[in-house]
Amino acid sequence: MQPPRRKTPLFPSEPFTMKHRKSNNLSIFVVVFAIFLFGCFMYNEDVKSIAEFPFSRPKHQEIQDQRSNSEKPLEKKFNKNGEELNTREEVDLKLVVTEEDERKIELPINKEVEEAEEDLEDVELPPEDCDLFTGEWVFDNVTHPLYKEDECEFLTAQVTCMRNGRRDSLYQNWRWQPRDCSLPKFNARLLLNKLRGKRLMFVGDSLNRNQWESMVCFVQSVVPAGKKSLKKSGSLAVFRIEDYNATVEFYWAPFLVESNSDDPTMHSILNRIIMPESIAKHGKNWKDVDYLVFNTYIWWMNTFKMKVLRGSFDEGATEYDEIDRPIAYGRVMRTWAKWVDENVDPDRTSVFFTSMSPLHIKSLDWNNPDGVKCAKETTPVLNMSTQLQVGTDRRVFMVAANVTRSMKVPVYFLNITTLSEYRKDAHTSVYTIRQGKMLTPEQKADPATYADCIHWCLPGLPDTWNEFLYTRIISRS
């Protein structure tokens, strides 16, 4: 039997006293709770401030801040309690990767574009309809030569006249001035930007090789050591500019078509024989080139008739027919034109044909009865009122001009013949090599026999030919 419970009154006997004590406890609870909320608020604000302070800002956030103000800011996200979600890092890390990739890939391209635009601002191009090949030679020792002989390591001994003993250098200081306009100032960096990722190839005889060496000296002047190289393999010589992924090449084909003079080193053959309709063996090496510069002339000039093979060299044929030079030249030019029309994409490849480079064999041609060929000539013919007659075969010239005009693929005719005929002073003369060896003092003393009045010193006249080529390339690219 349990003892009886103590009965508790439903209402306390001291109501006022109990109510007062309860109110005091509630007040203390409210104050403590308010302090707790305030502390949490300040703590969160401090943490947020520290996280956003610049010295602790992550690298990717600095990159983000540098982006254009026009870009849409990152959208903040909140949870159901109103607290900001930390999505910034995840989004920004993706932006960092993209940004860094853009910096690695796009910045060099942008720099190249800026350089090209800056270079173009300094270049004044001649009007499209200006005749660049009619004008006069002007002495200019300020802008010419465009490079120095001893600063171009790739020049061969055949053309380094000063190194080979020539004492006068005025031949380097003549600038071609067109009558109705001016050639643009040469800028090697601008040309290289136009050649970026491309191939420029000279195809032909030793005069085209002369022009190729000039072009190599043009572009190499702004390329640092170790970033340029020259390699020769068979008929092909390739000068490579690494930073621009560009090449300036020369391919030996003195007649353009197949001949018994196609060996790039052993080609001193007097009995020259050609196959006028056979070009495929050479042509396969000209495909996928962006700029093709052709010529063929000097190897036609040792005889009045050309020997045309009956049959094929591969089949051991030896019999030939002798045909007049202009007729044989026409057959070769038509074979070449057919190859170009069938194998060249004009949307990708620009084709040039360089006209005849003249010889200066008889000093009477320029009224110098006491001269010996081109030896000891130090100035151009400055009276340009009448055309010189120095033995250039104008029949061949007209064949080349007519064929190039009639082709399906556009061909730019570099008409260097007449302006070059006045440059009796610019040949290598006795300051050169013969069959791979420097001329001896005795040979130099006999210019009537040993003077080379075919090829040109460098720097020199072929630089002007390349100024025409340069003008065309930068104006059309």
Coordinates of C-alpha atoms in Angstrom, one line a residue:
M1 CA 0.0 0.0 0.0
Q2 CA 1.5 3.2 -1.3
P3 CA 1.7 6.2 0.9
P4 CA -0.7 9.0 -0.2
R5 CA 0.8 11.6 -2.7
R6 CA 1.4 15.1 -1.7
K7 CA -1.2 17.2 -3.3
T8 CA 0.1 20.2 -5.3
P9 CA -2.2 23.1 -5.6
L10 CA -3.3 23.9 -9.1
F11 CA -2.3 27.5 -8.6
P12 CA 0.7 28.6 -6.5
S13 CA 0.1 30.3 -3.3
E14 CA 2.8 33.1 -4.3
P15 CA 2.0 34.0 -7.8
F16 CA 3.8 37.4 -8.0
T17 CA 7.1 36.0 -6.7
M18 CA 7.2 33.1 -9.2
K19 CA 6.3 35.4 -12.2
H20 CA 9.1 37.8 -11.4
R21 CA 11.7 35.0 -11.2
K22 CA 10.6 33.6 -14.5
S23 CA 10.9 37.0 -16.3
N24 CA 14.4 37.4 -15.1
N25 CA 15.4 34.0 -16.6
L26 CA 13.8 34.9 -19.9
S27 CA 15.7 38.2 -20.1
I28 CA 19.0 36.5 -19.5
F29 CA 18.3 33.9 -22.2
V30 CA 17.4 36.6 -24.8
V31 CA 20.6 38.6 -24.1
V32 CA 22.8 35.5 -24.4
F33 CA 21.1 34.4 -27.6
A34 CA 21.5 37.9 -29.2
I35 CA 25.2 37.9 -28.3
F36 CA 25.5 34.5 -29.9
L37 CA 23.9 35.6 -33.1
F38 CA 26.0 38.7 -33.3
G39 CA 29.2 36.7 -32.9
C40 CA 28.3 34.3 -35.6
F41 CA 27.5 37.1 -38.0
M42 CA 30.8 38.9 -37.3
Y43 CA 32.7 35.6 -37.7
N44 CA 31.3 35.0 -41.1
E45 CA 31.9 38.5 -42.2
D46 CA 35.6 38.3 -41.1
V47 CA 36.1 35.0 -42.9
K48 CA 34.5 36.4 -46.0
S49 CA 36.6 39.6 -45.9
I50 CA 39.9 37.6 -45.4
A51 CA 39.0 35.3 -48.3
E52 CA 38.4 38.3 -50.6
F53 CA 41.4 40.3 -49.5
P54 CA 43.9 40.9 -52.4
F55 CA 47.0 39.3 -50.8
S56 CA 45.2 35.9 -50.5
R57 CA 43.4 36.2 -53.9
P58 CA 44.2 33.1 -56.1
K59 CA 46.0 33.6 -59.4
H60 CA 43.0 32.5 -61.4
Q61 CA 40.9 35.3 -59.8
E62 CA 43.5 37.9 -60.8
I63 CA 43.2 36.6 -64.4
Q64 CA 39.5 36.8 -64.2
D65 CA 39.6 40.4 -62.9
Q66 CA 41.7 41.4 -65.9
R67 CA 39.1 40.2 -68.4
S68 CA 37.0 42.7 -70.2
N69 CA 34.4 44.6 -68.2
S70 CA 31.9 43.8 -70.9
E71 CA 32.0 40.1 -70.0
K72 CA 29.0 38.8 -67.9
P73 CA 30.0 38.5 -64.2
L74 CA 29.8 35.2 -62.5
E75 CA 26.3 34.5 -61.1
K76 CA 26.1 34.0 -57.3
K77 CA 24.2 31.0 -55.9
F78 CA 22.6 30.7 -52.5
N79 CA 21.3 27.8 -50.4
K80 CA 17.9 27.7 -48.8
N81 CA 19.2 29.4 -45.7
G82 CA 20.4 32.4 -47.7
E83 CA 24.1 31.5 -47.5
E84 CA 26.3 32.0 -50.6
L85 CA 27.5 28.8 -52.2
N86 CA 31.2 28.5 -53.0
T87 CA 31.0 27.8 -56.8
R88 CA 33.6 30.4 -57.7
E89 CA 36.6 28.1 -57.7
E90 CA 35.1 25.4 -59.8
V91 CA 34.0 27.8 -62.5
D92 CA 37.2 29.9 -62.4
L93 CA 39.5 26.8 -62.7
K94 CA 37.8 26.0 -66.0
L95 CA 38.4 29.6 -67.0
V96 CA 42.1 29.4 -66.0
V97 CA 42.7 26.4 -68.2
T98 CA 41.0 28.1 -71.1
E99 CA 42.7 31.4 -70.4
E100 CA 46.2 29.7 -70.2
D101 CA 45.6 27.8 -73.4
E102 CA 44.5 31.0 -75.1
R103 CA 47.7 32.7 -73.9
K104 CA 49.9 29.9 -75.1
I105 CA 48.2 29.6 -78.5
E106 CA 46.8 32.9 -79.5
L107 CA 49.3 35.4 -78.1
P108 CA 52.1 34.6 -80.7
I109 CA 49.5 34.8 -83.5
N110 CA 48.3 38.2 -82.2
K111 CA 51.8 39.4 -82.0
E112 CA 52.5 38.3 -85.6
V113 CA 49.4 40.1 -86.8
E114 CA 50.4 43.2 -85.0
E115 CA 53.9 43.1 -86.4
A116 CA 52.6 42.6 -89.9
E117 CA 50.1 45.5 -89.5
E118 CA 52.8 47.7 -88.2
D119 CA 55.1 46.8 -91.1
L120 CA 52.4 47.4 -93.6
E121 CA 51.7 50.9 -92.2
D122 CA 55.3 51.8 -93.2
V123 CA 55.0 50.4 -96.7
E124 CA 53.5 52.5 -99.6
L125 CA 52.5 50.1 -102.4
P126 CA 52.6 51.3 -106.0
P127 CA 49.3 51.5 -107.9
E128 CA 48.2 48.3 -109.5
D129 CA 48.5 49.7 -113.0
C130 CA 52.0 51.2 -112.6
D131 CA 54.7 49.9 -114.9
L132 CA 57.5 49.0 -112.6
F133 CA 59.9 48.0 -115.3
T134 CA 60.1 51.4 -117.1
G135 CA 62.2 54.0 -115.3
E136 CA 65.9 54.8 -114.6
W137 CA 68.8 53.9 -112.5
V138 CA 69.4 56.4 -109.6
F139 CA 72.6 56.4 -107.5
D140 CA 71.5 55.9 -103.8
N141 CA 74.2 55.0 -101.2
V142 CA 71.7 55.6 -98.4
T143 CA 69.2 52.8 -98.9
H144 CA 71.3 50.5 -101.1
P145 CA 72.7 48.0 -100.8
L146 CA 69.9 46.3 -99.0
Y147 CA 72.3 44.0 -97.2
K148 CA 76.1 43.7 -96.8
E149 CA 78.1 41.0 -98.5
D150 CA 80.1 40.1 -95.4
E151 CA 76.9 39.7 -93.4
C152 CA 75.3 37.1 -95.6
E153 CA 77.1 33.8 -94.8
F154 CA 75.1 31.9 -97.5
L155 CA 76.6 33.7 -100.5
T156 CA 78.7 31.4 -102.7
A157 CA 82.2 32.4 -104.0
Q158 CA 80.8 32.8 -107.5
V159 CA 79.1 36.1 -106.5
T160 CA 81.1 37.6 -103.6
C161 CA 83.0 40.1 -105.8
M162 CA 84.4 42.3 -103.0
R163 CA 85.7 39.3 -101.1
N164 CA 87.2 38.1 -104.3
G165 CA 89.2 41.2 -104.9
R166 CA 87.0 43.8 -106.5
R167 CA 87.9 47.3 -105.2
D168 CA 85.1 49.5 -106.5
S169 CA 81.7 49.0 -104.8
L170 CA 79.5 51.6 -106.6
Y171 CA 77.7 48.8 -108.4
Q172 CA 75.9 48.1 -105.1
N173 CA 74.5 51.6 -104.8
W174 CA 72.2 51.9 -107.8
R175 CA 68.5 51.9 -107.1
W176 CA 65.8 51.3 -109.8
Q177 CA 63.3 54.1 -109.9
P178 CA 60.1 53.4 -111.9
R179 CA 58.9 56.4 -114.0
D180 CA 55.4 56.8 -112.6
C181 CA 55.6 55.3 -109.1
S182 CA 58.1 54.0 -106.6
L183 CA 59.0 50.5 -105.3
P184 CA 58.1 50.0 -101.7
K185 CA 60.8 50.1 -99.1
F186 CA 62.1 46.5 -98.5
N187 CA 61.2 45.0 -95.2
A188 CA 62.5 41.5 -94.5
R189 CA 60.2 40.9 -91.5
L190 CA 57.1 41.9 -93.6
L191 CA 58.2 39.5 -96.3
L192 CA 58.8 36.7 -93.8
N193 CA 55.3 37.2 -92.4
K194 CA 53.9 36.9 -95.9
L195 CA 55.9 33.7 -96.3
R196 CA 54.9 32.2 -93.0
G197 CA 54.1 28.5 -93.4
K198 CA 54.9 28.7 -97.2
R199 CA 57.4 27.7 -99.8
L200 CA 59.0 30.0 -102.3
M201 CA 60.9 28.2 -105.0
F202 CA 63.1 29.4 -107.9
V203 CA 63.3 27.0 -110.8
G204 CA 65.7 27.3 -113.7
D205 CA 69.4 28.0 -114.5
S206 CA 72.3 29.7 -112.8
L207 CA 70.7 33.2 -113.2
N208 CA 67.7 32.0 -111.2
R209 CA 70.2 30.6 -108.7
N210 CA 71.8 34.1 -108.6
Q211 CA 68.4 35.6 -107.8
W212 CA 67.7 32.8 -105.2
E213 CA 71.0 33.7 -103.3
S214 CA 69.9 37.3 -103.3
M215 CA 66.5 36.4 -101.8
V216 CA 68.2 34.2 -99.1
C217 CA 70.3 37.2 -98.1
F218 CA 67.2 39.4 -98.0
V219 CA 65.3 37.2 -95.5
Q220 CA 68.1 35.9 -93.4
S221 CA 69.1 39.3 -92.2
V222 CA 66.4 39.3 -89.5
V223 CA 66.6 35.6 -88.6
P224 CA 68.7 34.8 -85.5
A225 CA 71.6 32.4 -85.7
G226 CA 70.5 28.8 -85.1
K227 CA 67.0 29.5 -86.5
K228 CA 68.1 29.2 -90.2
S229 CA 69.7 26.5 -92.2
L230 CA 70.7 25.6 -95.8
K231 CA 70.6 22.0 -97.1
K232 CA 71.3 20.7 -100.6
S233 CA 70.1 17.4 -102.0
G234 CA 70.5 16.7 -105.6
S235 CA 68.9 19.4 -107.7
L236 CA 67.2 21.0 -104.8
A237 CA 68.6 23.5 -102.3
V238 CA 66.4 24.5 -99.4
F239 CA 67.0 27.5 -97.1
R240 CA 64.7 27.1 -94.0
I241 CA 63.6 29.7 -91.6
E242 CA 62.4 27.8 -88.5
D243 CA 60.4 30.5 -86.6
Y244 CA 58.3 31.2 -89.7
N245 CA 58.1 27.6 -90.9
A246 CA 59.1 29.0 -94.3
T247 CA 61.5 27.9 -97.0
V248 CA 63.3 29.7 -99.9
E249 CA 64.3 27.0 -102.4
F250 CA 66.2 26.6 -105.7
Y251 CA 65.7 23.8 -108.1
W252 CA 68.2 23.2 -110.9
A253 CA 66.5 22.8 -114.3
P254 CA 68.3 25.0 -116.9
F255 CA 65.9 24.1 -119.7
L256 CA 62.9 23.5 -117.5
V257 CA 62.3 20.3 -119.5
E258 CA 64.5 17.2 -119.3
S259 CA 68.0 17.6 -120.8
N260 CA 71.5 16.1 -120.6
S261 CA 72.5 19.1 -118.4
D262 CA 70.3 18.3 -115.5
D263 CA 73.0 17.2 -113.1
P264 CA 73.3 20.0 -110.5
T265 CA 77.1 19.8 -110.4
M266 CA 78.4 18.1 -113.5
H267 CA 76.6 20.1 -116.2
S268 CA 79.4 21.8 -118.2
I269 CA 78.3 20.2 -121.4
L270 CA 78.9 21.9 -124.8
N271 CA 76.7 19.4 -126.7
R272 CA 73.5 20.2 -125.0
I273 CA 70.5 18.1 -125.8
I274 CA 66.9 18.6 -124.7
M275 CA 63.6 16.7 -124.7
P276 CA 61.1 19.5 -125.3
E277 CA 58.0 17.6 -124.4
S278 CA 59.3 15.9 -121.2
I279 CA 58.8 17.8 -118.0
A280 CA 57.3 15.3 -115.5
K281 CA 60.6 14.3 -113.8
H282 CA 61.2 17.9 -112.9
G283 CA 57.6 18.9 -112.4
K284 CA 56.9 16.5 -109.6
N285 CA 59.3 18.5 -107.4
W286 CA 57.4 21.8 -108.0
K287 CA 54.0 20.7 -106.6
D288 CA 52.6 22.1 -103.4
V289 CA 54.8 25.2 -103.7
D290 CA 53.2 28.5 -102.8
Y291 CA 55.4 30.8 -105.0
L292 CA 57.1 29.5 -108.1
V293 CA 59.6 31.6 -110.0
F294 CA 60.7 30.2 -113.3
N295 CA 63.4 31.1 -115.9
T296 CA 65.3 29.6 -118.8
Y297 CA 67.6 31.5 -121.2
I298 CA 71.3 31.5 -120.8
W299 CA 71.8 27.8 -121.6
W300 CA 70.2 28.4 -124.9
M301 CA 72.7 30.9 -126.1
N302 CA 75.8 28.9 -126.9
T303 CA 74.4 27.7 -130.3
F304 CA 72.0 29.1 -132.9
K305 CA 70.2 25.7 -133.2
M306 CA 69.1 23.4 -130.4
K307 CA 69.6 19.7 -130.4
V308 CA 66.3 17.9 -129.8
L309 CA 66.5 14.2 -128.8
R310 CA 64.8 11.5 -130.8
G311 CA 63.3 9.3 -128.1
S312 CA 64.3 9.2 -124.5
F313 CA 67.4 9.4 -122.4
D314 CA 66.1 6.5 -120.3
E315 CA 65.9 4.3 -123.4
G316 CA 69.5 5.2 -124.3
A317 CA 68.6 7.3 -127.3
T318 CA 71.5 9.4 -128.7
E319 CA 70.2 10.7 -132.1
Y320 CA 68.8 14.2 -132.3
D321 CA 67.5 16.8 -134.6
E322 CA 68.8 20.4 -134.8
I323 CA 66.1 23.0 -134.6
D324 CA 66.2 26.8 -134.7
R325 CA 66.4 28.3 -131.2
P326 CA 63.1 30.2 -131.1
I327 CA 61.1 27.2 -132.4
A328 CA 62.7 24.8 -129.8
Y329 CA 62.2 27.5 -127.1
G330 CA 58.5 27.7 -128.1
R331 CA 58.0 24.0 -127.8
V332 CA 59.6 24.0 -124.3
M333 CA 57.5 27.0 -123.2
R334 CA 54.3 25.3 -124.4
T335 CA 55.2 22.1 -122.5
W336 CA 55.9 24.2 -119.4
A337 CA 52.6 26.2 -119.7
K338 CA 50.6 22.9 -120.1
W339 CA 52.2 21.6 -116.9
V340 CA 51.4 24.8 -115.0
D341 CA 47.8 24.9 -116.2
E342 CA 47.2 21.2 -115.3
N343 CA 49.1 21.1 -112.0
V344 CA 48.9 24.5 -110.3
D345 CA 46.0 25.7 -108.2
P346 CA 46.0 29.5 -108.7
D347 CA 44.0 29.9 -105.5
R348 CA 47.1 28.6 -103.6
T349 CA 50.1 29.2 -105.8
S350 CA 51.4 32.3 -107.5
V351 CA 53.5 31.8 -110.6
F352 CA 56.2 34.1 -111.9
F353 CA 58.4 34.0 -115.0
T354 CA 61.6 36.0 -115.1
S355 CA 62.6 37.3 -118.5
M356 CA 66.0 37.1 -120.1
S357 CA 69.1 38.2 -118.1
P358 CA 71.4 39.9 -120.6
L359 CA 75.1 39.4 -121.4
H360 CA 77.7 42.1 -121.9
I361 CA 80.3 40.6 -124.2
K362 CA 81.2 43.4 -126.6
S363 CA 82.1 46.8 -125.1
L364 CA 81.3 48.4 -128.5
D365 CA 77.6 47.8 -127.7
W366 CA 77.8 50.7 -125.2
N367 CA 80.3 52.8 -127.2
N368 CA 83.5 51.8 -125.3
P369 CA 86.1 50.9 -128.0
D370 CA 88.8 50.5 -125.3
G371 CA 86.9 48.1 -123.1
V372 CA 87.3 44.4 -122.7
K373 CA 84.0 42.8 -122.4
C374 CA 82.4 43.9 -119.1
A375 CA 85.8 44.1 -117.3
K376 CA 86.6 47.3 -115.4
E377 CA 83.1 48.8 -116.0
T378 CA 82.1 50.7 -112.9
T379 CA 78.9 52.6 -113.8
P380 CA 75.7 51.7 -115.6
V381 CA 74.8 53.1 -119.0
L382 CA 72.9 56.2 -117.9
N383 CA 71.6 57.4 -121.3
M384 CA 68.5 55.4 -121.4
S385 CA 66.8 57.3 -124.2
T386 CA 67.5 54.5 -126.6
Q387 CA 67.5 50.8 -126.0
L388 CA 70.8 49.1 -126.0
Q389 CA 71.6 46.2 -128.3
V390 CA 73.8 43.9 -126.3
G391 CA 72.9 40.6 -128.1
T392 CA 69.7 39.7 -126.2
D393 CA 67.6 37.3 -128.4
R394 CA 64.4 39.3 -128.6
R395 CA 62.7 36.5 -130.5
V396 CA 62.9 34.2 -127.4
F397 CA 61.8 37.1 -125.3
M398 CA 58.6 37.5 -127.3
V399 CA 57.9 33.7 -127.2
A400 CA 58.1 33.8 -123.4
A401 CA 55.9 36.9 -123.2
N402 CA 53.3 35.6 -125.5
V403 CA 53.0 32.1 -123.9
T404 CA 52.7 33.5 -120.4
R405 CA 49.9 35.9 -121.5
S406 CA 47.9 33.0 -123.1
M407 CA 47.9 30.7 -120.1
K408 CA 44.8 29.7 -118.0
V409 CA 46.8 30.1 -114.7
P410 CA 47.8 33.7 -114.2
V411 CA 51.6 34.2 -114.6
Y412 CA 53.3 37.4 -113.5
F413 CA 56.0 38.3 -116.1
L414 CA 59.1 39.8 -114.4
N415 CA 60.3 41.9 -117.2
I416 CA 63.9 42.5 -116.0
T417 CA 65.6 42.4 -119.5
T418 CA 65.8 46.0 -120.7
L419 CA 66.6 47.6 -117.3
S420 CA 69.3 44.9 -116.8
E421 CA 70.9 45.7 -120.2
Y422 CA 72.1 49.0 -118.8
R423 CA 74.0 47.4 -116.0
K424 CA 77.3 46.6 -117.7
D425 CA 79.0 47.4 -114.4
A426 CA 77.4 44.7 -112.2
H427 CA 78.8 41.5 -113.5
T428 CA 81.2 39.3 -111.6
S429 CA 83.8 39.8 -114.3
V430 CA 87.1 38.3 -113.1
Y431 CA 86.1 38.4 -109.4
T432 CA 84.6 35.0 -109.4
I433 CA 85.3 31.3 -109.7
R434 CA 85.7 29.1 -112.7
Q435 CA 84.8 25.4 -112.6
G436 CA 84.8 25.6 -108.8
K437 CA 88.1 27.4 -108.3
M438 CA 89.0 31.0 -107.8
L439 CA 90.7 32.7 -110.8
T440 CA 94.4 32.9 -110.5
P441 CA 96.2 36.3 -110.8
E442 CA 97.2 35.3 -114.3
Q443 CA 93.6 34.5 -115.3
K444 CA 92.4 37.8 -113.8
A445 CA 94.9 39.6 -116.0
D446 CA 93.3 38.1 -119.1
P447 CA 89.6 39.3 -118.9
A448 CA 89.1 38.7 -122.6
T449 CA 89.2 35.0 -121.9
Y450 CA 88.1 34.7 -118.3
A451 CA 85.8 37.6 -117.4
D452 CA 82.3 36.3 -116.5
C453 CA 79.9 38.8 -118.1
I454 CA 76.8 36.5 -117.5
H455 CA 76.4 36.3 -113.7
W456 CA 76.0 39.2 -111.3
C457 CA 77.8 40.3 -108.1
L458 CA 75.8 40.3 -104.8
P459 CA 74.7 42.6 -103.4
G460 CA 73.8 43.9 -106.8
L461 CA 71.4 43.7 -109.7
P462 CA 69.5 40.6 -108.8
D463 CA 68.4 42.4 -105.6
T464 CA 66.3 44.7 -107.8
W465 CA 64.7 41.7 -109.5
N466 CA 63.7 40.5 -106.0
E467 CA 62.3 44.0 -105.2
F468 CA 59.8 43.4 -108.0
L469 CA 59.0 40.0 -106.6
Y470 CA 58.7 41.3 -103.1
T471 CA 56.4 44.1 -104.3
R472 CA 54.1 41.6 -105.9
I473 CA 54.0 39.2 -103.0
I474 CA 53.2 41.8 -100.3
S475 CA 50.6 43.5 -102.5
R476 CA 48.8 40.3 -103.3
S477 CA 49.0 38.4 -100.0

